[in-house]
Coordinates of C-alpha atoms in Angstrom, one line a residue:
Chain A
M891 CA 69.6 -18.3 108.1
N892 CA 66.4 -16.3 107.8
I893 CA 66.6 -13.2 110.0
Q894 CA 63.6 -10.9 110.2
Y895 CA 64.3 -7.2 110.2
R896 CA 61.6 -4.7 111.0
G897 CA 62.9 -1.8 109.0
G898 CA 61.0 -1.1 105.8
I899 CA 57.6 -0.5 104.2
R900 CA 54.7 -2.4 105.7
I901 CA 51.5 -2.9 103.8
N902 CA 48.1 -3.0 105.6
H903 CA 46.2 -5.3 103.2
A904 CA 42.9 -4.5 104.8
K905 CA 43.4 -0.9 103.6
C906 CA 45.3 -1.3 100.3
I907 CA 43.0 -0.7 97.3
G908 CA 45.4 -2.1 94.8
C909 CA 45.8 1.1 92.8
K910 CA 49.5 0.3 92.1
R911 CA 50.6 3.9 92.5
C912 CA 53.4 2.8 94.9
Y913 CA 54.4 0.1 92.5
E914 CA 54.5 2.5 89.6
M915 CA 56.4 5.3 91.4
C916 CA 58.9 3.6 93.7
P917 CA 62.4 4.8 92.6
P918 CA 64.3 1.7 93.5
D919 CA 61.4 -0.5 92.5
V920 CA 61.0 -2.5 95.6
F921 CA 57.3 -3.6 95.1
E922 CA 55.7 -6.4 93.2
F923 CA 52.1 -6.4 92.3
D924 CA 50.1 -9.5 91.2
D925 CA 47.5 -8.3 88.7
R926 CA 45.3 -11.4 89.2
S927 CA 45.1 -11.4 93.0
K928 CA 45.6 -7.6 93.3
L929 CA 48.1 -8.4 95.9
L930 CA 50.9 -5.9 96.6
R931 CA 54.1 -7.0 98.3
V932 CA 57.5 -5.6 99.2
A933 CA 59.7 -7.9 97.2
Y934 CA 63.0 -6.2 97.7
P935 CA 63.0 -4.7 101.2
E936 CA 66.8 -4.4 101.3
E937 CA 66.7 -2.0 98.4
C938 CA 64.3 0.5 100.0
W939 CA 65.8 4.0 100.2
F940 CA 63.3 5.2 102.8
C941 CA 62.4 8.2 100.7
G942 CA 58.7 7.7 101.3
T943 CA 57.6 8.2 97.7
C944 CA 55.1 5.3 98.2
I945 CA 53.6 6.9 101.3
F946 CA 53.3 10.4 99.6
E947 CA 51.6 8.8 96.6
C948 CA 49.3 6.4 98.5
P949 CA 45.7 7.6 98.4
V950 CA 44.7 5.7 101.5
E951 CA 46.0 6.9 104.9
G952 CA 47.6 4.0 106.7
A953 CA 47.7 1.5 103.9
L954 CA 51.5 1.9 103.9
T955 CA 53.7 2.6 106.8
M956 CA 57.4 3.0 107.2
E957 CA 59.7 1.7 110.0
L958 CA 63.3 2.6 110.0
P959 CA 65.9 -0.1 110.6
L960 CA 67.0 -0.3 114.2
A961 CA 70.5 0.5 113.0
C962 CA 69.3 4.0 112.0
L963 CA 67.6 4.7 115.3
Chain B
M1307 CA 69.6 -18.3 81.0
S1308 CA 67.4 -16.5 78.5
F1309 CA 65.2 -13.4 78.8
H1310 CA 62.8 -11.9 76.4
H1311 CA 65.2 -9.7 74.4
S1312 CA 62.8 -8.0 72.0
E1313 CA 63.9 -4.6 70.6
E1314 CA 62.0 -1.4 69.9
Y1315 CA 63.3 1.4 67.7
L1316 CA 62.6 5.1 68.4
E1317 CA 63.7 8.2 66.5
T1318 CA 63.7 11.7 68.0
D1319 CA 65.4 15.1 67.9
V1320 CA 66.5 15.2 71.5
L1321 CA 66.9 12.1 73.8
V1322 CA 67.0 12.9 77.5
L1323 CA 68.6 10.3 79.7
G1324 CA 67.0 10.5 83.2
G1325 CA 63.9 12.4 84.1
G1326 CA 64.9 14.0 87.4
L1327 CA 65.0 17.8 88.0
A1328 CA 67.5 18.5 85.2
G1329 CA 65.9 16.0 82.8
C1330 CA 62.4 17.4 83.3
M1331 CA 63.7 20.9 82.7
S1332 CA 65.7 19.8 79.6
A1333 CA 62.6 18.0 78.1
I1334 CA 60.4 21.1 78.7
K1335 CA 62.9 23.6 77.1
A1336 CA 63.7 21.3 74.2
A1337 CA 60.0 20.8 73.4
D1338 CA 59.4 24.6 73.7
R1339 CA 62.1 25.1 71.1
G1340 CA 60.2 22.8 68.7
A1341 CA 62.1 19.6 69.2
D1342 CA 60.6 16.1 69.5
V1343 CA 61.8 14.7 72.7
V1344 CA 62.1 11.2 74.2
V1345 CA 62.9 10.8 77.9
F1346 CA 64.3 7.5 79.2
E1347 CA 63.4 7.3 82.9
K1348 CA 64.8 4.5 85.0
A1349 CA 62.0 4.8 87.6
H1350 CA 58.9 6.9 87.1
I1351 CA 59.2 10.6 86.1
N1352 CA 56.7 11.7 88.7
R1353 CA 59.0 10.7 91.6
S1354 CA 62.6 10.1 90.4
G1355 CA 66.0 11.3 91.2
N1356 CA 67.3 13.2 94.1
G1357 CA 64.3 15.5 94.1
C1358 CA 61.8 12.6 94.2
T1359 CA 60.3 13.6 97.5
G1360 CA 61.0 17.3 97.2
L1361 CA 63.4 20.1 97.3
H1362 CA 63.7 22.7 100.1
R1363 CA 65.4 25.5 98.3
I1364 CA 66.7 26.9 95.1
P1365 CA 69.4 29.5 94.6
L1366 CA 68.7 32.9 93.4
I1367 CA 71.6 35.2 92.5
H1368 CA 70.9 38.7 91.5
P1369 CA 72.6 42.0 92.0
D1370 CA 69.4 43.5 93.4
Y1371 CA 69.6 41.0 96.3
N1372 CA 73.1 39.7 96.9
Y1373 CA 75.8 39.6 94.3
T1374 CA 76.7 40.6 90.8
F1375 CA 77.1 37.6 88.5
E1376 CA 80.8 38.2 88.4
E1377 CA 81.2 38.5 92.1
F1378 CA 79.3 35.2 92.6
A1379 CA 81.4 33.5 90.0
R1380 CA 84.6 34.6 91.8
L1381 CA 83.3 33.4 95.2
N1382 CA 82.1 30.1 93.8
V1383 CA 85.5 29.4 92.2
A1384 CA 87.2 30.3 95.4
N1385 CA 85.0 27.8 97.2
A1386 CA 85.9 25.1 94.7
A1387 CA 89.6 25.7 95.5
G1388 CA 89.9 26.9 91.9
L1389 CA 88.4 23.8 90.2
C1390 CA 85.3 25.4 88.7
D1391 CA 85.2 27.1 85.4
E1392 CA 84.4 30.8 86.2
D1393 CA 82.4 31.4 83.1
V1394 CA 80.1 28.4 84.0
S1395 CA 79.6 29.8 87.5
R1396 CA 78.8 33.3 86.1
E1397 CA 76.3 31.8 83.6
F1398 CA 74.7 29.8 86.3
A1399 CA 74.1 33.0 88.3
R1400 CA 72.8 34.8 85.3
D1401 CA 70.0 32.3 84.8
T1402 CA 68.8 31.7 88.3
L1403 CA 66.1 34.3 88.3
D1404 CA 64.6 33.1 85.0
R1405 CA 64.4 29.6 86.4
V1406 CA 62.7 30.7 89.6
L1407 CA 60.1 32.5 87.5
D1408 CA 59.7 29.3 85.4
L1409 CA 59.0 27.3 88.5
E1410 CA 56.6 29.9 89.7
S1411 CA 54.7 29.7 86.5
Y1412 CA 54.5 25.9 86.9
G1413 CA 52.7 26.4 90.2
L1414 CA 55.4 26.5 92.9
T1415 CA 55.1 29.1 95.6
V1416 CA 58.2 31.4 95.6
R1417 CA 56.8 34.6 97.0
K1418 CA 55.3 36.0 100.1
R1419 CA 51.8 37.6 100.1
D1420 CA 53.4 41.0 99.6
G1421 CA 54.9 39.8 96.3
S1422 CA 58.5 39.7 97.5
F1423 CA 60.5 36.5 97.1
L1424 CA 60.7 34.1 100.0
F1425 CA 64.3 34.5 100.9
K1426 CA 66.4 33.0 103.6
P1427 CA 70.1 33.3 103.6
A1428 CA 71.6 29.9 103.2
R1429 CA 75.0 30.0 104.7
D1430 CA 75.9 26.4 103.8
I1431 CA 75.7 26.6 100.0
S1432 CA 78.0 29.3 99.0
P1433 CA 78.8 32.8 100.1
G1434 CA 75.9 35.0 100.6
E1435 CA 73.8 32.9 98.3
I1436 CA 70.1 33.5 98.8
V1437 CA 67.7 30.7 98.5
I1438 CA 64.0 30.6 98.1
W1439 CA 62.6 28.9 101.1
P1440 CA 59.4 27.0 100.7
P1441 CA 56.7 28.5 102.8
E1442 CA 55.3 25.2 104.0
E1443 CA 57.3 22.1 104.5
R1444 CA 55.1 20.0 102.3
V1445 CA 54.7 22.4 99.4
W1446 CA 57.9 21.7 97.7
Q1447 CA 57.7 17.9 98.3
N1448 CA 55.7 17.9 95.1
V1449 CA 58.3 19.6 92.9
K1450 CA 58.7 16.5 90.9
P1451 CA 55.0 15.8 90.1
I1452 CA 54.7 19.5 89.3
L1453 CA 57.6 19.4 86.8
A1454 CA 56.4 16.0 85.4
K1455 CA 53.0 17.5 84.7
Q1456 CA 54.7 20.2 82.7
V1457 CA 56.6 17.6 80.7
H1458 CA 53.4 15.6 80.1
K1459 CA 51.6 18.7 78.9
R1460 CA 54.0 19.0 76.0
E1461 CA 52.8 16.7 73.2
R1462 CA 56.3 16.6 71.6
V1463 CA 57.7 14.8 74.6
R1464 CA 57.4 11.1 75.0
V1465 CA 58.3 9.8 78.4
V1466 CA 59.3 6.1 78.7
N1467 CA 59.3 5.1 82.3
R1468 CA 61.3 2.1 83.7
I1469 CA 63.8 2.4 80.9
A1470 CA 67.5 2.5 82.0
A1471 CA 70.0 3.9 79.6
I1472 CA 72.6 1.2 79.0
G1473 CA 75.0 2.9 76.6
L1474 CA 75.5 5.9 74.3
L1475 CA 75.5 5.3 70.6
T1476 CA 78.0 7.2 68.5
E1477 CA 78.2 8.1 64.8
E1478 CA 80.7 5.5 63.7
G1479 CA 80.3 3.3 66.7
A1480 CA 83.6 4.5 68.0
A1481 CA 84.7 6.5 71.0
G1482 CA 85.1 10.2 70.4
T1483 CA 82.6 10.7 67.6
R1484 CA 79.3 12.4 67.5
V1485 CA 76.6 11.0 69.9
V1486 CA 73.6 9.8 67.9
G1487 CA 71.4 8.1 70.4
A1488 CA 71.3 5.6 73.2
L1489 CA 70.4 2.0 74.0
G1490 CA 67.9 1.6 76.8
M1491 CA 66.6 -1.5 78.7
E1492 CA 63.2 -1.9 80.2
T1493 CA 64.0 -2.6 83.8
R1494 CA 61.2 -5.0 84.5
T1495 CA 61.1 -7.0 81.3
G1496 CA 64.6 -6.8 79.8
R1497 CA 63.2 -5.4 76.5
F1498 CA 65.7 -3.2 74.7
V1499 CA 64.9 0.2 73.2
V1500 CA 67.2 1.7 70.6
C1501 CA 66.7 5.4 70.3
S1502 CA 68.4 7.4 67.6
A1503 CA 68.6 11.1 68.3
K1504 CA 70.1 14.1 66.7
A1505 CA 71.2 15.2 70.2
V1506 CA 71.4 13.5 73.6
V1507 CA 71.1 15.2 77.0
A1508 CA 72.5 13.0 79.9
T1509 CA 70.9 14.0 83.2
S1510 CA 71.4 10.7 85.0
G1511 CA 72.8 12.0 88.3
G1512 CA 75.8 11.4 90.4
S1513 CA 77.0 8.1 91.8
Y1514 CA 75.9 7.4 95.4
R1515 CA 77.1 3.8 95.7
V1516 CA 80.9 4.1 95.8
G1517 CA 81.9 4.6 99.4
R1518 CA 81.5 1.7 101.8
H1519 CA 78.2 1.7 103.5
K1520 CA 78.3 1.9 107.2
H1521 CA 75.5 -0.7 107.4
T1522 CA 77.2 -3.2 105.1
L1523 CA 75.8 -6.7 105.6
Y1524 CA 72.8 -5.2 107.4
A1525 CA 70.2 -6.0 104.9
P1526 CA 67.3 -3.5 105.5
S1527 CA 69.4 -0.4 105.0
R1528 CA 71.6 -1.4 102.0
F1529 CA 70.3 1.6 100.1
V1530 CA 70.2 4.2 102.7
E1531 CA 72.4 6.6 100.8
C1532 CA 72.8 10.3 100.7
G1533 CA 71.5 10.6 97.2
S1534 CA 69.2 8.4 95.1
P1535 CA 70.7 4.9 95.1
T1536 CA 69.2 4.4 91.7
N1537 CA 72.1 6.6 90.5
A1538 CA 75.3 4.6 90.4
G1539 CA 77.2 6.6 87.9
E1540 CA 76.0 4.9 84.7
G1541 CA 75.8 8.2 82.9
Q1542 CA 79.5 9.0 83.7
H1543 CA 80.4 5.5 82.6
M1544 CA 78.5 5.8 79.4
A1545 CA 80.0 9.2 78.6
Y1546 CA 83.5 7.8 79.3
R1547 CA 83.0 4.9 77.0
A1548 CA 81.7 7.2 74.3
G1549 CA 84.9 9.2 74.6
A1550 CA 83.8 12.3 76.6
D1551 CA 86.2 14.2 78.8
L1552 CA 85.5 13.6 82.5
V1553 CA 87.1 15.9 85.1
N1554 CA 88.3 15.7 88.7
L1555 CA 86.9 12.3 89.5
E1556 CA 89.5 12.0 92.3
F1557 CA 87.4 14.4 94.3
L1558 CA 84.4 12.6 95.8
E1559 CA 82.0 14.5 97.9
L1560 CA 82.6 14.2 101.6
S1561 CA 79.8 15.5 103.6
P1562 CA 78.3 15.0 107.0
A1563 CA 75.0 13.3 107.5
W1564 CA 72.7 12.7 110.4
K1565 CA 74.2 10.0 112.7
D1566 CA 73.2 6.5 111.6
F1567 CA 70.9 7.7 108.9
S1568 CA 72.9 8.6 105.9
H1569 CA 70.1 10.2 104.1
W1570 CA 69.9 13.3 102.0
G1571 CA 71.5 15.3 104.6
C1572 CA 71.5 18.2 106.9
G1573 CA 72.5 21.8 106.6
P1574 CA 75.9 21.9 108.1
I1575 CA 78.5 24.6 107.9
M1576 CA 82.1 23.5 108.1
V1577 CA 84.5 25.8 109.9
G1578 CA 87.9 25.6 111.2
R1579 CA 89.0 23.1 108.7
D1580 CA 92.6 22.1 109.3
L1581 CA 93.8 19.7 106.6
K1582 CA 97.1 18.9 108.1
G1583 CA 95.9 19.0 111.7
D1584 CA 98.0 18.3 114.7
G1585 CA 95.3 16.3 116.5
Q1586 CA 94.1 19.3 118.5
P1587 CA 90.6 20.4 118.0
I1588 CA 90.1 24.0 117.0
V1589 CA 87.7 25.4 119.6
P1590 CA 86.7 29.0 119.1
R1591 CA 86.2 31.3 122.0
E1592 CA 83.2 33.5 122.7
G1593 CA 83.3 36.5 120.5
E1594 CA 86.0 35.1 118.3
P1595 CA 85.6 35.5 114.5
I1596 CA 85.4 32.2 112.7
K1597 CA 86.4 31.9 109.2
M1598 CA 84.2 29.5 107.2
A1599 CA 86.8 27.5 105.5
R1600 CA 84.3 26.1 103.1
Y1601 CA 82.6 29.3 102.2
S1602 CA 85.0 32.1 103.0
Q1603 CA 82.6 33.8 105.4
T1604 CA 83.3 35.1 108.8
Y1605 CA 81.0 34.6 111.8
T1606 CA 81.3 35.6 115.4
F1607 CA 81.3 32.6 117.7
G1608 CA 78.5 33.0 120.2
K1609 CA 76.7 36.0 118.6
D1610 CA 76.0 34.4 115.2
T1611 CA 76.1 30.8 116.3
E1612 CA 74.2 30.6 119.6
G1613 CA 72.5 27.3 119.8
L1614 CA 73.6 26.3 116.4
F1615 CA 77.2 25.2 116.8
Q1616 CA 78.1 21.7 117.4
D1617 CA 81.6 21.4 118.8
A1618 CA 82.7 18.3 116.9
S1619 CA 85.4 17.7 119.5
V1620 CA 82.9 16.8 122.2
I1621 CA 81.0 14.2 120.2
P1622 CA 82.3 10.7 120.9
G1623 CA 84.0 9.3 117.8
F1624 CA 83.5 12.3 115.7
P1625 CA 85.2 13.3 113.5
E1626 CA 86.4 9.8 112.9
R1627 CA 89.7 10.9 111.6
K1628 CA 90.8 13.2 114.3
G1629 CA 94.1 14.9 113.6
E1630 CA 93.4 15.1 109.9
M1631 CA 90.4 17.4 110.0
E1632 CA 88.6 19.2 112.7
E1633 CA 85.4 20.9 112.0
F1634 CA 82.4 22.4 113.7
Y1635 CA 78.9 22.0 112.5
I1636 CA 75.8 24.1 112.5
A1637 CA 72.5 22.4 112.0
E1638 CA 70.3 25.2 110.8
E1639 CA 68.2 23.7 108.1
N1640 CA 66.1 20.8 107.4
E1641 CA 67.5 19.9 104.0
S1642 CA 65.6 16.7 103.5
T1643 CA 62.0 16.4 102.6
S1644 CA 62.1 12.6 102.6
Y1645 CA 59.6 10.7 104.7
G1646 CA 62.3 8.6 106.2
Y1647 CA 64.1 11.6 107.4
L1648 CA 61.1 13.1 109.1
L1649 CA 60.5 9.7 110.7
Y1650 CA 64.2 9.6 111.8
Q1651 CA 63.9 12.8 113.7
R1652 CA 60.7 11.8 115.4
E1653 CA 61.8 8.3 116.3
R1654 CA 65.2 9.4 117.5
G1655 CA 63.6 12.1 119.7
E1656 CA 66.0 14.7 118.5
D1657 CA 65.2 18.1 117.1
Y1658 CA 68.0 19.9 115.3
T1659 CA 66.2 23.2 115.6
K1660 CA 66.4 23.1 119.4
A1661 CA 69.8 21.5 120.1
P1662 CA 72.9 20.4 118.3
I1663 CA 72.6 16.8 117.1
E1664 CA 75.1 14.2 116.2
Y1665 CA 76.6 13.9 112.7
E1666 CA 78.9 11.5 111.1
W1667 CA 80.7 11.3 107.8
H1668 CA 78.7 10.0 105.0
P1669 CA 80.8 7.6 102.9
P1670 CA 82.2 9.5 99.9
Y1671 CA 80.1 9.7 96.7
L1672 CA 80.3 11.3 93.3
H1673 CA 78.2 14.4 93.3
N1674 CA 80.1 17.6 93.8
N1675 CA 80.5 20.6 91.6
Q1676 CA 83.9 19.9 90.2
S1677 CA 83.7 16.1 89.4
G1678 CA 81.9 14.7 86.5
V1679 CA 81.4 15.0 82.7
H1680 CA 83.1 18.2 81.8
M1681 CA 80.4 20.8 80.9
D1682 CA 80.7 24.1 79.1
V1683 CA 78.5 27.2 79.5
N1684 CA 76.1 25.8 76.9
A1685 CA 75.8 22.5 78.9
G1686 CA 77.7 20.9 76.1
T1687 CA 80.5 18.4 76.5
S1688 CA 83.7 17.5 74.6
L1689 CA 81.5 15.2 72.3
E1690 CA 79.4 16.6 69.5
G1691 CA 75.7 16.0 70.2
L1692 CA 76.1 15.3 73.9
Y1693 CA 74.8 17.7 76.5
V1694 CA 74.8 17.2 80.3
A1695 CA 73.1 18.9 83.3
G1696 CA 72.6 18.2 87.0
D1697 CA 74.8 16.0 89.2
I1698 CA 76.5 14.3 86.3
M1699 CA 78.3 17.4 85.2
G1700 CA 81.8 18.4 86.3
G1701 CA 83.9 21.5 86.5
G1702 CA 81.0 23.9 87.0
Y1703 CA 78.1 24.5 89.2
R1704 CA 75.1 22.4 90.2
Q1705 CA 74.2 23.0 93.8
S1706 CA 70.9 22.4 95.4
G1707 CA 68.8 21.8 92.3
G1708 CA 69.8 25.2 90.9
G1709 CA 72.3 23.7 88.6
A1710 CA 69.8 21.1 87.5
F1711 CA 67.3 23.8 86.6
V1712 CA 69.7 26.3 85.0
F1713 CA 71.8 23.9 83.0
G1714 CA 68.9 21.5 82.5
A1715 CA 67.2 24.4 80.7
R1716 CA 70.3 25.3 78.8
A1717 CA 71.0 21.7 77.8
G1718 CA 67.4 21.2 76.5
A1719 CA 67.4 24.5 74.6
N1720 CA 70.9 24.0 73.1
A1721 CA 70.3 20.4 72.2
A1722 CA 67.1 21.4 70.4
A1723 CA 69.0 24.2 68.5
Y1724 CA 71.8 21.7 67.6
A1725 CA 69.2 19.1 66.5
R1726 CA 67.7 21.6 64.0
R1727 CA 70.9 21.9 62.1
A1728 CA 72.3 18.4 62.7
R1729 CA 72.6 15.7 60.1
K1730 CA 70.3 12.7 60.4
P1731 CA 71.8 10.3 63.0
S1732 CA 72.8 6.8 62.0
V1733 CA 73.1 4.1 64.5
V1734 CA 75.7 1.4 64.1
R1735 CA 74.3 -2.0 64.5
E1736 CA 77.5 -3.6 65.9
Q1737 CA 77.6 -1.0 68.6
V1738 CA 74.1 -1.8 69.7
D1739 CA 75.0 -5.5 69.9
R1740 CA 78.2 -4.7 71.7
E1741 CA 76.4 -2.6 74.3
K1742 CA 73.8 -5.3 74.8
G1743 CA 76.5 -7.9 75.1
R1744 CA 78.2 -5.9 77.7
I1745 CA 75.4 -6.5 80.2
L1746 CA 73.8 -9.6 78.8
C1747 CA 76.9 -11.6 79.5
A1748 CA 75.8 -11.6 83.2
A1749 CA 72.7 -13.6 82.1
D1750 CA 75.0 -16.4 80.8
V1751 CA 76.7 -16.9 84.2
H1752 CA 75.2 -19.6 86.3
P1753 CA 74.6 -18.3 89.8
E1754 CA 76.3 -21.3 91.3
D1755 CA 79.5 -20.3 89.4
G1756 CA 79.1 -16.6 89.8
Y1757 CA 78.9 -13.6 92.1
S1758 CA 75.9 -11.5 92.8
W1759 CA 75.8 -7.8 92.1
V1760 CA 75.6 -7.2 95.9
E1761 CA 78.9 -9.0 96.6
L1762 CA 80.8 -7.4 93.7
E1763 CA 79.5 -3.9 94.5
D1764 CA 80.5 -4.3 98.2
K1765 CA 84.0 -5.3 97.1
A1766 CA 84.5 -2.3 94.9
R1767 CA 83.2 0.0 97.6
Q1768 CA 85.4 -1.7 100.2
I1769 CA 88.5 -1.1 98.0
L1770 CA 87.6 2.6 97.6
S1771 CA 87.0 3.0 101.3
E1772 CA 90.3 1.3 102.3
Y1773 CA 92.6 2.9 99.7
G1774 CA 91.0 5.9 98.2
P1775 CA 90.4 9.5 99.2
P1776 CA 89.9 11.6 101.2
F1777 CA 93.0 10.8 103.2
T1778 CA 95.3 8.6 101.3
S1779 CA 98.8 8.2 99.9
D1780 CA 100.4 7.1 96.6
P1781 CA 101.3 3.6 97.9
K1782 CA 97.7 3.2 99.2
L1783 CA 96.3 4.4 95.9
E1784 CA 98.6 2.1 93.9
R1785 CA 97.6 -0.8 96.1
G1786 CA 93.9 0.0 95.6
V1787 CA 94.3 0.1 91.8
S1788 CA 96.0 -3.3 91.8
R1789 CA 93.4 -4.8 94.1
L1790 CA 90.6 -3.4 92.0
E1791 CA 92.2 -4.6 88.7
R1792 CA 92.5 -8.1 90.1
I1793 CA 88.8 -8.2 91.2
R1794 CA 87.7 -6.6 87.9
E1795 CA 89.7 -9.1 85.8
R1796 CA 89.0 -12.3 87.8
Y1797 CA 85.6 -11.8 89.4
L1798 CA 83.6 -9.1 87.6
P1799 CA 83.2 -11.4 84.5
R1800 CA 81.5 -13.8 86.9
L1801 CA 78.7 -11.3 87.8
Y1802 CA 75.5 -13.1 87.3
A1803 CA 71.9 -11.9 86.6
R1804 CA 68.9 -14.1 86.9
N1805 CA 66.3 -11.6 85.7
P1806 CA 66.1 -8.2 84.1
R1807 CA 66.2 -6.4 87.4
E1808 CA 69.6 -8.0 88.1
L1809 CA 70.8 -7.1 84.6
L1810 CA 70.1 -3.5 85.6
R1811 CA 72.0 -3.9 88.8
A1812 CA 74.8 -5.5 86.8
S1813 CA 75.0 -2.4 84.6
E1814 CA 75.1 -0.3 87.8
V1815 CA 77.8 -2.3 89.4
R1816 CA 80.0 -1.9 86.3
A1817 CA 79.5 1.9 86.7
V1818 CA 80.5 1.6 90.4
F1819 CA 83.7 -0.2 89.3
F1820 CA 84.4 2.6 86.8
V1821 CA 83.9 5.4 89.3
V1822 CA 86.1 3.7 91.9
E1823 CA 88.9 3.1 89.3
A1824 CA 88.8 6.6 87.9
C1825 CA 88.9 8.0 91.5
L1826 CA 91.9 5.9 92.5
R1827 CA 93.8 6.5 89.3
G1828 CA 92.9 10.1 89.3
G1829 CA 94.2 10.4 92.9
L1830 CA 97.5 9.0 91.8
E1831 CA 97.8 11.4 88.9
R1832 CA 97.2 14.5 91.0
K1833 CA 100.5 15.3 92.8
E1834 CA 99.1 17.6 95.5
S1835 CA 96.5 17.9 98.2
R1836 CA 93.4 20.1 97.6
S1837 CA 90.0 20.6 99.1
P1838 CA 87.4 22.0 96.7
T1839 CA 83.8 22.4 97.7
V1840 CA 82.7 19.6 100.1
S1841 CA 85.6 17.4 99.0
I1842 CA 89.1 16.5 100.0
L1843 CA 92.0 14.8 98.4
Y1844 CA 94.8 14.7 101.0
K1845 CA 98.0 12.8 100.0
R1846 CA 100.7 12.2 102.5
Q1847 CA 103.5 12.6 99.9
F1848 CA 102.0 15.9 98.7
P1849 CA 100.4 17.6 101.7
E1850 CA 100.3 21.1 100.2
Q1851 CA 98.0 22.6 97.6
D1852 CA 100.2 23.2 94.5
D1853 CA 98.6 26.0 92.5
L1854 CA 101.6 26.4 90.3
N1855 CA 101.3 23.0 88.8
W1856 CA 97.9 21.7 89.7
L1857 CA 95.3 24.5 89.5
K1858 CA 93.9 22.5 86.7
H1859 CA 91.1 20.1 85.9
S1860 CA 92.4 16.6 85.8
V1861 CA 90.9 14.9 82.8
V1862 CA 90.2 11.2 82.2
R1863 CA 89.4 9.9 78.7
N1864 CA 88.8 6.6 77.1
R1865 CA 91.6 5.8 74.7
E1866 CA 91.0 2.3 73.2
G1867 CA 89.5 1.0 76.4
R1868 CA 92.1 2.3 78.8
M1869 CA 92.0 5.3 81.0
K1870 CA 94.2 8.1 79.8
F1871 CA 94.8 11.0 82.1
G1872 CA 95.6 14.6 81.3
T1873 CA 94.8 18.1 82.4
K1874 CA 92.8 21.1 81.2
E1875 CA 93.2 24.7 82.2
V1876 CA 90.4 26.1 84.4
N1877 CA 88.4 28.7 82.5
R1878 CA 88.8 32.2 84.1
L1879 CA 87.0 35.4 83.3
S1880 CA 89.5 38.0 82.3

């Protein structure tokens, strides 16, 4: 069973500059960053606290966006 | 399964466990007293702990503005139904102005243009307490980066990010002796760090993963908790194993949160609390004085509460336990600065400033004033060399960042003073290996034969939720203890970890089991019902508050691996 949930952090790879600030700062450590490909991904979406640290720290507007789980809306 | 288990050794005067609001303040003050400091930070010090995305107020108690220190102490103890040490409350009040001035010197705005403090009466913290209200919503969202900058400016402080403290180290490797350091683990690599220290300050927060999550099994919101989900109570668990006195763990915080988004909450005021309840809601009439059960204040319904009161009785399904407690809520503040919370308001199309909004009970968590590692006025504990501050502490005062700043500063300064005169610490090798083994055993369990941290954590939280406080009985608590024991004996040893990250979660899950067990057993020990600040223990067999026998801290200690319960008198000013 592989259910897709919308809630979580979304990465706009066209805007992400690979600065790793979100990866460095995230309290529950949900990101993974591949140093070779400079690719960021949300590796542990279910452990996101929705605190928004990544969005506050991101230097590029719109590179990261948050959607809340439908259960919270 | 093998990880890279290399080990690094550090030596310092003061080791701070956790770089949140209290940890930053501790590190700053210890360094300013001339101590070398190491900070173990599980995440990144710039954005960690409950203040990671900001703080919306800090308390300021001063006779020029509101209360004398003694008056505040008395009121605070009354709020806590007697379970706060009065001297700790007074000392808290005494230091608030100095900490506000510290924060101002670090660059936070605390005054209006005319030089007066930015005050707003916060009716939901404690009686008459005045808070400094940030002038712009976003300003105080950067409180953590600003504090972290102060930490980094001090050359004596070495911050090690992504290191979780795994266990305290004691002088003879035995419980009850002087604390001489801690074992940490790098959360991304599994590398161990042994740090010997002349004094240790534990500022590792509360435990926010103990009540059953309302979205259990709904993957994307597993960690939508009221406080930082990175705090699972490991500090309390470590202190317990090292032999420190922990107090009042049967009282978990019970607070309302925005409906469906159990985030760092709202600014509610509870009134009309009726513990025994006959099922009838208490609906105040226009012009009727309302006594704030939680804060001993009186308001006039209508005049003071227009547009603010939420009559709980008209909200479908709320309160969930009708007949046991009836309350009304005021949403008068935006207590959260998290991005998710701002998004929640927007997406839901509700504005708490314009109309009452729906609340629900947040699952209970370990966070309140009275429950935690017992702290004295110097931020010391029952163990030599161990200091605490922030949400880990018990029996005193910690509300709204104020306790983190005040006792964080005291912990840092006193730990530094102690370190100056302390003997050289010596770490016992066997204890390091024992502490390592305690979590590394999860790496030896094959996933096919074992249980994930998620499944075990959910089970412990389920047991607390089904059998534990707030509304419980001795048979329920006994049943809960026996259920938990069985799970702990049979299934917790089968907790598996496939990587360092899961080792960290394994350590957290063991802390969750500890908190749940201490809460259930503590509930059995206390033969009364009591409702201290934002907390309730109601037992059917003992429905009354029994001040004659139980106006005392309940104490849990580690005695040869078993929980031993006792009591301590609450400290009163004469």
